[in-house]
mmCIF file of C-alpha atoms and ligand atoms in Angstrom:
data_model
loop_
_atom_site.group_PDB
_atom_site.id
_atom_site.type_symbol
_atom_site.label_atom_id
_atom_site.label_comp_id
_atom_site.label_asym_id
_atom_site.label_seq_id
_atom_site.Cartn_x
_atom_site.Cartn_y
_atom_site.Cartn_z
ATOM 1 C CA UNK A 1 2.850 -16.194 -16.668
ATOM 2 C CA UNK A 2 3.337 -17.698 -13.176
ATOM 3 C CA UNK A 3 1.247 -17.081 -10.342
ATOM 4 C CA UNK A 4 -2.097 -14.860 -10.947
ATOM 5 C CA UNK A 5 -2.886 -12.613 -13.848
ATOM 6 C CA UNK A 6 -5.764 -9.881 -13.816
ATOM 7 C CA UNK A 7 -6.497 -8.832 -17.403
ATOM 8 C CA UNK A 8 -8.524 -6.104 -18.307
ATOM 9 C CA UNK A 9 -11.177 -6.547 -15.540
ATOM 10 C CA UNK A 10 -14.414 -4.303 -16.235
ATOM 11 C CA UNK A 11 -17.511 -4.861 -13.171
ATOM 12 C CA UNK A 12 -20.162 -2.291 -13.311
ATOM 13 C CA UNK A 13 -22.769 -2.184 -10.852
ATOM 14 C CA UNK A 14 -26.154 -0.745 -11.978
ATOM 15 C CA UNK A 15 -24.555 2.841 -13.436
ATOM 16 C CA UNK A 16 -21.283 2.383 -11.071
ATOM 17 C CA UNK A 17 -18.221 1.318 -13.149
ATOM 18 C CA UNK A 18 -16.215 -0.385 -10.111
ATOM 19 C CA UNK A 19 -13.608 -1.554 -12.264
ATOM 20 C CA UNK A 20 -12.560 -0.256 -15.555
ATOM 21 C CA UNK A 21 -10.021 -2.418 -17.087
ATOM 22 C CA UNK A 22 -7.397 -3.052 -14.745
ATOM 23 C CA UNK A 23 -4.582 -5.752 -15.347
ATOM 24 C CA UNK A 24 -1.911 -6.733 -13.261
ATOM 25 C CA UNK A 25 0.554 -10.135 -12.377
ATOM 26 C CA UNK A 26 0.837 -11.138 -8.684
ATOM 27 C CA UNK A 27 4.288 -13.429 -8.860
ATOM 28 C CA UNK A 28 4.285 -16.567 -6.939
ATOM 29 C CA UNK A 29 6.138 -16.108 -3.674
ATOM 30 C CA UNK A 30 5.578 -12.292 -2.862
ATOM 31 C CA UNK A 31 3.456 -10.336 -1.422
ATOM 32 C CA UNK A 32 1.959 -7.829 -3.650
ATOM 33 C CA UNK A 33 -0.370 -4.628 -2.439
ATOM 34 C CA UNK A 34 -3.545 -3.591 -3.866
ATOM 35 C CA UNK A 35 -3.201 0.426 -2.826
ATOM 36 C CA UNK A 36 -6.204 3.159 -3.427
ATOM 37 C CA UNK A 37 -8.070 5.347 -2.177
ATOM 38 C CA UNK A 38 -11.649 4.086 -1.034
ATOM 39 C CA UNK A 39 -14.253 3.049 -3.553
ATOM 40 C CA UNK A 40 -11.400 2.805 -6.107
ATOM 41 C CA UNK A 41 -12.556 -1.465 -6.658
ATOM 42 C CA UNK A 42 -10.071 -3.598 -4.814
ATOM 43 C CA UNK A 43 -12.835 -5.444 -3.051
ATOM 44 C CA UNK A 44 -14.583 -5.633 -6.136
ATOM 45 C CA UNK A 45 -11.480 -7.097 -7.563
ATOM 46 C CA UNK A 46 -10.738 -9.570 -4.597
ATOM 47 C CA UNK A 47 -14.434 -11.153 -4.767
ATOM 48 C CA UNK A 48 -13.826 -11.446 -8.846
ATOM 49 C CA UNK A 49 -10.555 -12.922 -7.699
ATOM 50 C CA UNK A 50 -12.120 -15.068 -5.026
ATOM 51 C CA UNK A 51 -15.183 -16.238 -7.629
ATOM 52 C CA UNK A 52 -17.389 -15.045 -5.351
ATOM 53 C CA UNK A 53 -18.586 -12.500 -7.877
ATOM 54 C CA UNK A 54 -18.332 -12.852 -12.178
ATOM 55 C CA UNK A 55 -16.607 -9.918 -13.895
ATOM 56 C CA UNK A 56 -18.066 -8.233 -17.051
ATOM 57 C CA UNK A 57 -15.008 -8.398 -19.076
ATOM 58 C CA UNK A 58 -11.531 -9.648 -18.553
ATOM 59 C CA UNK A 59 -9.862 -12.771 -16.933
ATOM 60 C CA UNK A 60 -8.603 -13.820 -14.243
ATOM 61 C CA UNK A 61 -5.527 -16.986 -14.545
ATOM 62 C CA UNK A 62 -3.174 -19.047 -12.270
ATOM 63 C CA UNK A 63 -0.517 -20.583 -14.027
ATOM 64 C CA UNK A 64 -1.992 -19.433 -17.109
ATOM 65 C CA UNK A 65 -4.709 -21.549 -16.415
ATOM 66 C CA UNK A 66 -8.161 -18.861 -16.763
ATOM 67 C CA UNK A 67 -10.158 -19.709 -13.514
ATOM 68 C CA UNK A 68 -13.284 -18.620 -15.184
ATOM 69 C CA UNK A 69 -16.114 -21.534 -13.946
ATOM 70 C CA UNK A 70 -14.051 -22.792 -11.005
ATOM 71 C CA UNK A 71 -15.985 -22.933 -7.857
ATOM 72 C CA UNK A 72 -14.475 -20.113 -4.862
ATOM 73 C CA UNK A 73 -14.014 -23.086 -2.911
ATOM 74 C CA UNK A 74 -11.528 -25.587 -5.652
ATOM 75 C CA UNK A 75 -9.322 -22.467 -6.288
ATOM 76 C CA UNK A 76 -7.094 -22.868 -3.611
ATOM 77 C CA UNK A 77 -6.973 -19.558 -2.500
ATOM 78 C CA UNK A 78 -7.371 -18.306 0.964
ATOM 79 C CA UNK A 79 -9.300 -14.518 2.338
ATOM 80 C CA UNK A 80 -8.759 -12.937 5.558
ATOM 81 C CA UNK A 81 -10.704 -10.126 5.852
ATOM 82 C CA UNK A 82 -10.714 -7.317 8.639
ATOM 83 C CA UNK A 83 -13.428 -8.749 11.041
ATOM 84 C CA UNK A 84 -11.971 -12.379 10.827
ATOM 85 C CA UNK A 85 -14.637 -13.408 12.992
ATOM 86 C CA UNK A 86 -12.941 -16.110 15.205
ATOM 87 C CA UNK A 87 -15.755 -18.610 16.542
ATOM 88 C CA UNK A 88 -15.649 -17.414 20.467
ATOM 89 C CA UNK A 89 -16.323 -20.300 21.850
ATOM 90 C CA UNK A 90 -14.027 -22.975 20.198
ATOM 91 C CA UNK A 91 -10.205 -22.793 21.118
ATOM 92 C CA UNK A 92 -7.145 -21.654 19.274
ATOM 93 C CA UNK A 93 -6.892 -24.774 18.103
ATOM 94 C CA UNK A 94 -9.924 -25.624 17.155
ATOM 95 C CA UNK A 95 -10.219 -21.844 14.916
ATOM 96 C CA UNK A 96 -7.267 -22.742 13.235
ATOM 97 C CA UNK A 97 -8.753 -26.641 12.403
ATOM 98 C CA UNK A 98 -11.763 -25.343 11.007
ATOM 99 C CA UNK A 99 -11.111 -25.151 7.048
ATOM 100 C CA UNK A 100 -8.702 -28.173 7.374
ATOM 101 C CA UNK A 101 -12.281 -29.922 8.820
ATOM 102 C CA UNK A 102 -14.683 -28.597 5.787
ATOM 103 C CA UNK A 103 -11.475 -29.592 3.123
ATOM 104 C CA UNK A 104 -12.432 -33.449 5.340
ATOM 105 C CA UNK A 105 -8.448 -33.189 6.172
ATOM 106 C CA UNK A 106 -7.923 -36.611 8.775
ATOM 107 C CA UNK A 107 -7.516 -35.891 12.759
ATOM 108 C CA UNK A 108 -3.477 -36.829 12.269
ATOM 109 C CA UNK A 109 -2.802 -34.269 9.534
ATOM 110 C CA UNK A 110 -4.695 -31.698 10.893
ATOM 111 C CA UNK A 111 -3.588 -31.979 14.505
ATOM 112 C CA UNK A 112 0.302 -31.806 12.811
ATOM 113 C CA UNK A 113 -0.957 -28.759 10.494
ATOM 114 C CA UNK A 114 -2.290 -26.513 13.132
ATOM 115 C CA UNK A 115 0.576 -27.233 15.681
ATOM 116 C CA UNK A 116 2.784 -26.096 12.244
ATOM 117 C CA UNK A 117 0.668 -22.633 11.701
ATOM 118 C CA UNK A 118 0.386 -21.739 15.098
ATOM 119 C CA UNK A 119 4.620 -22.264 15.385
ATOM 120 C CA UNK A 120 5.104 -20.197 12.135
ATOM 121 C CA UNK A 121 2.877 -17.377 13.621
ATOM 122 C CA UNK A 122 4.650 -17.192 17.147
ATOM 123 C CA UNK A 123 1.519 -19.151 19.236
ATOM 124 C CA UNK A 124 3.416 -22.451 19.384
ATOM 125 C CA UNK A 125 1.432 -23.454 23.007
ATOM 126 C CA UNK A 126 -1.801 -21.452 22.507
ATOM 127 C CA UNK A 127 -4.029 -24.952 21.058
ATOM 128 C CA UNK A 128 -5.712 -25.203 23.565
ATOM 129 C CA UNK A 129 -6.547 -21.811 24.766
ATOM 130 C CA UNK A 130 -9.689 -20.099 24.209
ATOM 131 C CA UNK A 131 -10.108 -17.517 21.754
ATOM 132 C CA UNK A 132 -11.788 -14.749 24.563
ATOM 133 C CA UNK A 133 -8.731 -14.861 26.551
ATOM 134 C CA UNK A 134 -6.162 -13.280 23.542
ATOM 135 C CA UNK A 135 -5.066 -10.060 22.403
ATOM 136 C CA UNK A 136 -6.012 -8.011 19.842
ATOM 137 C CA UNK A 137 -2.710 -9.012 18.155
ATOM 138 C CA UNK A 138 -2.810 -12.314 19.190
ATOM 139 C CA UNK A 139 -6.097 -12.894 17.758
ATOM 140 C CA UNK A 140 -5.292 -11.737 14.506
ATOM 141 C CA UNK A 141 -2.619 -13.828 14.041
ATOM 142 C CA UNK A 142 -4.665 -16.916 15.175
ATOM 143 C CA UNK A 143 -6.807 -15.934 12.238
ATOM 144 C CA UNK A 144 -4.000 -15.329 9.956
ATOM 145 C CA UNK A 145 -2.982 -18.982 11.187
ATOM 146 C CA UNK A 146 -6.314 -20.140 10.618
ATOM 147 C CA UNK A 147 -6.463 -18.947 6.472
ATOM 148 C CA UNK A 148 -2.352 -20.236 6.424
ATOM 149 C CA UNK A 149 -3.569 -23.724 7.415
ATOM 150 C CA UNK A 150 -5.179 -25.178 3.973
ATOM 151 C CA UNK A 151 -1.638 -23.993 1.941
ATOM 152 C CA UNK A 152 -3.446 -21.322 -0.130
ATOM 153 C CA UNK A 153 -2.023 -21.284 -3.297
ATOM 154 C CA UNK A 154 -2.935 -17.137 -2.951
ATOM 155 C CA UNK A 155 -3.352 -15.597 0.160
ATOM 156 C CA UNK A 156 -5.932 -12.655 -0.198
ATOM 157 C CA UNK A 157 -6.208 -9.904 2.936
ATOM 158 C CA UNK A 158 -8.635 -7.665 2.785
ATOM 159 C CA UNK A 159 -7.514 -4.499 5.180
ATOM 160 C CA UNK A 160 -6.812 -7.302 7.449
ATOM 161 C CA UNK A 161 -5.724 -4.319 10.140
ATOM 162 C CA UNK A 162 -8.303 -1.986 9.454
ATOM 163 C CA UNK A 163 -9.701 -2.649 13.008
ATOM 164 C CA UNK A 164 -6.848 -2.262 15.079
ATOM 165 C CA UNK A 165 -5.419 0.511 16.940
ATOM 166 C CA UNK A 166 -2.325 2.401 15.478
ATOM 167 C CA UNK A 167 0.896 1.210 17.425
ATOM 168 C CA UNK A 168 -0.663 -2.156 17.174
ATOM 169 C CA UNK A 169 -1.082 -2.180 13.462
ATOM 170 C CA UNK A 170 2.555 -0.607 13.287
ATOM 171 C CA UNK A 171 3.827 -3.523 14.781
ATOM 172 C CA UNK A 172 1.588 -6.414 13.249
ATOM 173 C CA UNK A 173 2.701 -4.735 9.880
ATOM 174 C CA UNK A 174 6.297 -5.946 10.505
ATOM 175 C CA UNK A 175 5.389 -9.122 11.612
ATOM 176 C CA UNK A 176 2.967 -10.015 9.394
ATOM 177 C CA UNK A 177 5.448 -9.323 6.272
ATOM 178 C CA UNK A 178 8.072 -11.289 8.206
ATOM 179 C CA UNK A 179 5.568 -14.635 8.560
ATOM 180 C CA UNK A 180 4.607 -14.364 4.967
ATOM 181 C CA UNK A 181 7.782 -13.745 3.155
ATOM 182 C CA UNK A 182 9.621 -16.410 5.037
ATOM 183 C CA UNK A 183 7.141 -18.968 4.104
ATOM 184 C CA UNK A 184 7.307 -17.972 0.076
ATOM 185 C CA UNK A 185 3.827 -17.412 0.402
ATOM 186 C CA UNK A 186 1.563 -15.654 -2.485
ATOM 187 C CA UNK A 187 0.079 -13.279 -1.072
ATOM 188 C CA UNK A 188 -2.638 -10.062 -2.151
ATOM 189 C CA UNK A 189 -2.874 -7.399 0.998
ATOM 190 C CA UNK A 190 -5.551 -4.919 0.231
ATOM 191 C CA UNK A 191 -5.608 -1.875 1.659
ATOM 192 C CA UNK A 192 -5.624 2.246 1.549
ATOM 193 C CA UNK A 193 -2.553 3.360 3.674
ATOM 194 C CA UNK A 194 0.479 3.544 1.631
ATOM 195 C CA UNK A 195 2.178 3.489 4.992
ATOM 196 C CA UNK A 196 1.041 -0.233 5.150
ATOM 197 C CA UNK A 197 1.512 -0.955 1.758
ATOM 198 C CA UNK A 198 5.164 -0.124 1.465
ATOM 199 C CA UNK A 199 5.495 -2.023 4.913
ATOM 200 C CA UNK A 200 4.383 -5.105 3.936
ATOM 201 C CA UNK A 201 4.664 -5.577 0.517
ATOM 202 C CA UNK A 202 7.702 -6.180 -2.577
ATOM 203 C CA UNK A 203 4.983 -4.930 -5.293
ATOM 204 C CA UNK A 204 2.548 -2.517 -5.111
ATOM 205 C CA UNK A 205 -0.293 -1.702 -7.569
ATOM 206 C CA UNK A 206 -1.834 1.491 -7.110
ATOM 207 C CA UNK A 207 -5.194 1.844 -8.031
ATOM 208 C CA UNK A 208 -7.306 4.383 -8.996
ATOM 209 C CA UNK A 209 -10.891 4.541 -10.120
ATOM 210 C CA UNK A 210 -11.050 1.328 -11.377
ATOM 211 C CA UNK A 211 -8.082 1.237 -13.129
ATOM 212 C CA UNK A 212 -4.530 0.431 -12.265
ATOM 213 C CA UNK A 213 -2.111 4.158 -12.004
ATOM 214 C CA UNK A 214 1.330 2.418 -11.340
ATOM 215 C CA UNK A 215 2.246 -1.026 -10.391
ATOM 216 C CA UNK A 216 6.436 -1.312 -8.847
ATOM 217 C CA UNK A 217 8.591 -1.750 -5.774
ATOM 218 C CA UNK A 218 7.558 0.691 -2.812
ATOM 219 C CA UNK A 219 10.949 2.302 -2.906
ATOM 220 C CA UNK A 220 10.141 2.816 -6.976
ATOM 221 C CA UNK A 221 6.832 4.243 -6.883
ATOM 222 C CA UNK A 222 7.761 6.694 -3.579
ATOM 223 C CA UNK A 223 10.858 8.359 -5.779
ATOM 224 C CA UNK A 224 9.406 8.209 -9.198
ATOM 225 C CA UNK A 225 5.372 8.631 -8.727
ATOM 226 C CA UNK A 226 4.066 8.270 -12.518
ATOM 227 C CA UNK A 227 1.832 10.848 -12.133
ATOM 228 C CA UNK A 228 0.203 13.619 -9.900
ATOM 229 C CA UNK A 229 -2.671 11.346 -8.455
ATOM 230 C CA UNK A 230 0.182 8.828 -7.503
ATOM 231 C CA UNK A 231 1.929 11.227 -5.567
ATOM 232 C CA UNK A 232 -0.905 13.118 -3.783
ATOM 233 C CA UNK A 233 -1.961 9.634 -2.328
ATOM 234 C CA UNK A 234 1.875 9.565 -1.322
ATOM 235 C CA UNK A 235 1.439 13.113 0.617
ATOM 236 C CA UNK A 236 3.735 14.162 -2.174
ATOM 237 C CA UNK A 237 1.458 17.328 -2.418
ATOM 238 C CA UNK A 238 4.210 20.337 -3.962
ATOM 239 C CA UNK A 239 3.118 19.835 -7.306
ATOM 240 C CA UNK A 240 3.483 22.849 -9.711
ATOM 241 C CA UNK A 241 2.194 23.762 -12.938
ATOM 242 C CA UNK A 242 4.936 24.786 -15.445
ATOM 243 C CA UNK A 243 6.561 24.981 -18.862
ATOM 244 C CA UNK A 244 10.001 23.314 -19.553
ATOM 245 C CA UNK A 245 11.846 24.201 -22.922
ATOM 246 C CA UNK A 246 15.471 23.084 -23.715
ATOM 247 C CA UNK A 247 18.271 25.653 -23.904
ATOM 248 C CA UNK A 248 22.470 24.914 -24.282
ATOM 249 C CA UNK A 249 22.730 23.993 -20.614
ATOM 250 C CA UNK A 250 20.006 21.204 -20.309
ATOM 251 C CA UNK A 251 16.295 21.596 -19.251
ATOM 252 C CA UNK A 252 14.787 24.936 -17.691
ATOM 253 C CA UNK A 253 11.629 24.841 -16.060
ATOM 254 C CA UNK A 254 9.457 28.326 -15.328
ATOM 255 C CA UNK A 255 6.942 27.953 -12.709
ATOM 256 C CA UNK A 256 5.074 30.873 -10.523
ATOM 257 C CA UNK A 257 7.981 30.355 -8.135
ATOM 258 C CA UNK A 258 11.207 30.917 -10.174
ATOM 259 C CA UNK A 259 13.312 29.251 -13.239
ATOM 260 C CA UNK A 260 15.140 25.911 -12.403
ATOM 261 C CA UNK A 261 17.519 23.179 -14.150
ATOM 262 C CA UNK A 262 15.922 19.830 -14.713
ATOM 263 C CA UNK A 263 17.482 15.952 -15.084
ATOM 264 C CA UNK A 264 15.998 14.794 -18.590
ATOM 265 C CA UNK A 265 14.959 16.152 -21.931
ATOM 266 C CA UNK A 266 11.366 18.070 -21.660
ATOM 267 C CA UNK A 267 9.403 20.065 -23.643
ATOM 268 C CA UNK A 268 6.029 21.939 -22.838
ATOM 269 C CA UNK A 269 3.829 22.355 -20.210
ATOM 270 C CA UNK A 270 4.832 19.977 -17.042
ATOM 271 C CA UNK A 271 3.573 19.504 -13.632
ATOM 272 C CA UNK A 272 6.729 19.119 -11.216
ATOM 273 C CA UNK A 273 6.605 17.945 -7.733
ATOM 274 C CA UNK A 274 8.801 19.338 -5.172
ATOM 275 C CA UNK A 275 10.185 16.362 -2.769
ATOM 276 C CA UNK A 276 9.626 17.370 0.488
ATOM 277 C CA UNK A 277 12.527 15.144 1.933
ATOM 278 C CA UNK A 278 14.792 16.729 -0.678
ATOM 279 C CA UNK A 279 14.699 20.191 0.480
ATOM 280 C CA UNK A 280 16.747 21.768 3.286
ATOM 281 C CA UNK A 281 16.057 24.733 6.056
ATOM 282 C CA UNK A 282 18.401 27.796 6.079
ATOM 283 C CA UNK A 283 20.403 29.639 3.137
ATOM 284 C CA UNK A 284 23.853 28.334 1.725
ATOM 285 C CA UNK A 285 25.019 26.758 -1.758
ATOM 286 C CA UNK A 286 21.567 26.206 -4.052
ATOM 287 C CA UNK A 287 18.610 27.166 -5.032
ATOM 288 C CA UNK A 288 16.103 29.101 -2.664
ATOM 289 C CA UNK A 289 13.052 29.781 -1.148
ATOM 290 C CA UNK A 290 11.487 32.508 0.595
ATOM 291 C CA UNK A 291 8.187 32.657 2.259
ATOM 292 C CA UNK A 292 6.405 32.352 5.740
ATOM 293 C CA UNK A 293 6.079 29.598 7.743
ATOM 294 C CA UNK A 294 2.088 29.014 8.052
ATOM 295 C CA UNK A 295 2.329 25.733 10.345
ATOM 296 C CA UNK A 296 4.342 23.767 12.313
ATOM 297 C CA UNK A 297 3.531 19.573 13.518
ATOM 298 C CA UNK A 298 5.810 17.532 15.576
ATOM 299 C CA UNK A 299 5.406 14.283 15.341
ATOM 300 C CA UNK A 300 7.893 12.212 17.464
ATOM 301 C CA UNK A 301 10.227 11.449 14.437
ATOM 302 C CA UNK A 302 9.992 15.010 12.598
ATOM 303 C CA UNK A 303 8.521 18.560 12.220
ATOM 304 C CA UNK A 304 6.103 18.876 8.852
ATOM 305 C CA UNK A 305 6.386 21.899 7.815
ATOM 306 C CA UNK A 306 3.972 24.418 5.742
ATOM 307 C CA UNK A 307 5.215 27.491 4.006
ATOM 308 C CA UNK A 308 3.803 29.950 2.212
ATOM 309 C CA UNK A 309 5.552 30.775 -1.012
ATOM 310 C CA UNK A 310 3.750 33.640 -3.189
ATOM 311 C CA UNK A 311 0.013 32.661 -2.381
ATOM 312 C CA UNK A 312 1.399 29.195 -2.598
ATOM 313 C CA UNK A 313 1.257 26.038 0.010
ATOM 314 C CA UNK A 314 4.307 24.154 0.174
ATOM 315 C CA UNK A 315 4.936 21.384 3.216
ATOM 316 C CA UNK A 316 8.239 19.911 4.042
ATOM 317 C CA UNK A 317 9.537 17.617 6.592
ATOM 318 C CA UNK A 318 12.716 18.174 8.467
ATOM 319 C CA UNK A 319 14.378 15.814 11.270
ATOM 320 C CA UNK A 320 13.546 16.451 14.606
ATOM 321 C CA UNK A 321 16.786 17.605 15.472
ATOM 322 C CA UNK A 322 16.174 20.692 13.833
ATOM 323 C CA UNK A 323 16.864 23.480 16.139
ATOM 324 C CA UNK A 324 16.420 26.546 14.183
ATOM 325 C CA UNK A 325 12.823 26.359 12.917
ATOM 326 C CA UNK A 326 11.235 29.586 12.439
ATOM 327 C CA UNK A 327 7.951 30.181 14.453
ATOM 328 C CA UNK A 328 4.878 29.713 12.825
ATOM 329 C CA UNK A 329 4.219 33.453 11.384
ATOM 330 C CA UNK A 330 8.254 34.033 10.895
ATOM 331 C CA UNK A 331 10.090 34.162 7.288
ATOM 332 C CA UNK A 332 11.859 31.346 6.104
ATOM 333 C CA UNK A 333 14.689 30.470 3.537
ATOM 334 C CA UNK A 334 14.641 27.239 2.025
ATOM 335 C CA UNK A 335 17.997 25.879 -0.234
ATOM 336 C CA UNK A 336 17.515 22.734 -2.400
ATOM 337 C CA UNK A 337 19.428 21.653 -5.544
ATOM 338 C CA UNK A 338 17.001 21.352 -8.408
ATOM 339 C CA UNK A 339 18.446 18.143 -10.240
ATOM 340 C CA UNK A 340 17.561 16.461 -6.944
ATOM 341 C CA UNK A 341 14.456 18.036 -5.280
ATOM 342 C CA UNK A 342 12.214 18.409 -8.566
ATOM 343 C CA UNK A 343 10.776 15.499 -10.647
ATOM 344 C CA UNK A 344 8.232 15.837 -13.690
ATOM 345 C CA UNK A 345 5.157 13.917 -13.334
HETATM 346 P P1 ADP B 1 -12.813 -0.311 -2.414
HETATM 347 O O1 ADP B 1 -12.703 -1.721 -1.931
HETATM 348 O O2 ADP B 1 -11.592 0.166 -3.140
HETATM 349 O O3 ADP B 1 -13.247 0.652 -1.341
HETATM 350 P P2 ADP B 1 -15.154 -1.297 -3.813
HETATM 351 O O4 ADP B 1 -14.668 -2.379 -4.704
HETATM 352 O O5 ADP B 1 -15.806 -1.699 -2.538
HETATM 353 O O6 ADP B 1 -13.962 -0.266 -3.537
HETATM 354 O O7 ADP B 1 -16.192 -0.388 -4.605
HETATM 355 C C1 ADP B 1 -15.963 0.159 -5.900
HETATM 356 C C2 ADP B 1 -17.199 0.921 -6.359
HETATM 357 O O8 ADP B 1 -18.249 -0.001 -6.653
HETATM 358 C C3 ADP B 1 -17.768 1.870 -5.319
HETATM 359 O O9 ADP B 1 -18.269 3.000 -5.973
HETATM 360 C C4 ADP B 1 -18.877 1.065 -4.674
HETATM 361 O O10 ADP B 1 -19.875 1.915 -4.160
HETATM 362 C C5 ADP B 1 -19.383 0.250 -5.844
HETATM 363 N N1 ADP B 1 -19.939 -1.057 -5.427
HETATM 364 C C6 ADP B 1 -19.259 -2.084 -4.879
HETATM 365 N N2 ADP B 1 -20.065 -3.142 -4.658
HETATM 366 C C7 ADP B 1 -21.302 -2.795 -5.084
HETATM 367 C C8 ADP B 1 -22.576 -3.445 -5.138
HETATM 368 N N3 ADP B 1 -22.723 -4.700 -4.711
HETATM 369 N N4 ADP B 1 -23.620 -2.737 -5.623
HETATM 370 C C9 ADP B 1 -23.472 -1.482 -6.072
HETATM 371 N N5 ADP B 1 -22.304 -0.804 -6.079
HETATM 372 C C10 ADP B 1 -21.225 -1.436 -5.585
#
């Protein structure tokens, strides 16, 4: 298969199984996102990836080709990690220059190289300045310039945001997806906000403990989470125990909270999530809710909403338009059509 597989990749450390057979394919061309929750293994994974460290079990290929014995340095792939570590006193230029210098590129090619990265990362005239005198942002993408230069075959990125502050990561997020998906580049961007993931990447691969829970397109895994870990990471959190059973008229589902028509054939006890974006404030045509608004956070864009429904915590997010919200304490009715709001897991 083109580009790099990861198959069945076990790493213990002392009694700590990091990873526990996790395979995946990172296509040439994309940029794929390693997604989990902390201690999960993706650095683990990167520095098997990188060859800095030897896996117990499993392999690792490009072009089909196992990389098993190859030196980090002749595999062609490039890191960035979060504290990039630009040398302060050497200039832009001279950052970016650095691996083309250890890879013994000539002073021609390299000069015409790092005038090329620093275009393709919007510092076209910042050579010649020094490092101390740039932005946060602008620093990071001097570094991202910097692991661009040698043509990485892969491009790892290890939470290569995790230091900034919010609006700025918001915004590198963008760009950084722009710079590498107009070049074509390869590309393996760690990190533990989904919010990030789905930004930047075409594939995701969740991971959990070691192990890979679903690998697909951000707008796949956010409406059809594989399971209930998946969408809890998501802040998918309605999920409710329950038992379907077929009748004449399709699937019924009996939960604590009432008896509702389901999409699909099921049989058995199910856990069903609730999608918060699918369900509406007020009563009218549909299936309801009753209960007590317990809290209430505006956040700019929309209100998330908790509720109270029979001992049970729902939350729900409604556009900040919304004009008739209960206060926190008051009853509220919520109206949702089942085939659309519920999902098994
Ligand atoms: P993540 O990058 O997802 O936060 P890591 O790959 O860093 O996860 O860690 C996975 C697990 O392996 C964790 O439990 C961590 O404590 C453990 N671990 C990682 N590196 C080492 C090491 N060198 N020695 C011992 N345990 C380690």
């Amino acid at each position: 298969m083109a580009g790099l597989t990861i198959t069945n990749i076990h790493k213990k450390f002392q009694e700590t199984k990091a990873l526990q057979g996790a395979s995946f394919n990172v296509p040439v061309g994309k940029i794929t996102a390693l997604l989990g929750p902390s201690g999960c293994g993706k650095s683990t994974l990167l520095a098997i990836i990188a060859g800095l460290i030897e896996a117990d079990q499993g392999t690792c290929a490009w072009d089909g080709e196992r990389l098993q014995g190859i030196p980090p340095h002749k595999r062609g792939f490039g890191l960035m990690f979060q504290d990039y570590a630009l040398f302060p006193h050497k200039s832009v230029g001279e950052n970016v220059a650095f691996g083309l210098k250890m890879l013994a590129w000539g002073k021609e090619a390299t000069q015409r190289r790092v005038g090329e990265v620093l275009a393709l990362v919007g510092l076209p005239a910042y050579g010649p300045r020094e490092v101390t005198t740039l932005s946060g942002g602008e620093q990071q993408r001097v570094a991202l310039a910097r692991s661009l230069a040698p043509h990485p075959k892969l491009l790892m990125l290890d939470e290569p945001l995790g230091s900034l502050d919010r609006t700025l990561r918001e915004r590198l997020m963008g760009e950084l997806r722009e710079i590498l998906s107009e070049m074509g580049q390869t590309a393996l961007y760690v990190t533990h906000d989904q919010i990030e993931a789905f930004t930047v990447a075409d594939q995701v691969v969740v991971m959990r403990a070691g192990t890979v829970a679903q690998i697909g397109a951000p707008q796949e895994i956010y409406q059809h989470p594989n399971s209930p870990f998946v969408a809890r990471f998501l802040g998918l959190d309605n999920l409710l125990p329950g038992q379907a059973r077929e009748t004449p008229e399709g699937t019924l589902v009996s939960t604590a909270l009432g008896e509702w028509p389901l999409e699909g054939t099921f049989h058995g006890e199910v856990t069903i999530l609730l999608r918060p974006d699918q369900v509406h404030l007020g009563p009218g045509t549909g299936h309801h809710l009753r209960g007590t608004l317990t809290k209430s956070t505006f956040s700019g864009n929309m209100y998330r909403v908790t509720v109270d429904v029979q001992g049970m915590s729902l939350s729900f997010d409604f556009p900040a338009s919304t004009t008739n919200l209960p206060a926190e304490g008051e009853a509220i009715t919520l109206r949702f059509d089942p085939r659309a709001a519920l999902q098994i897991l």
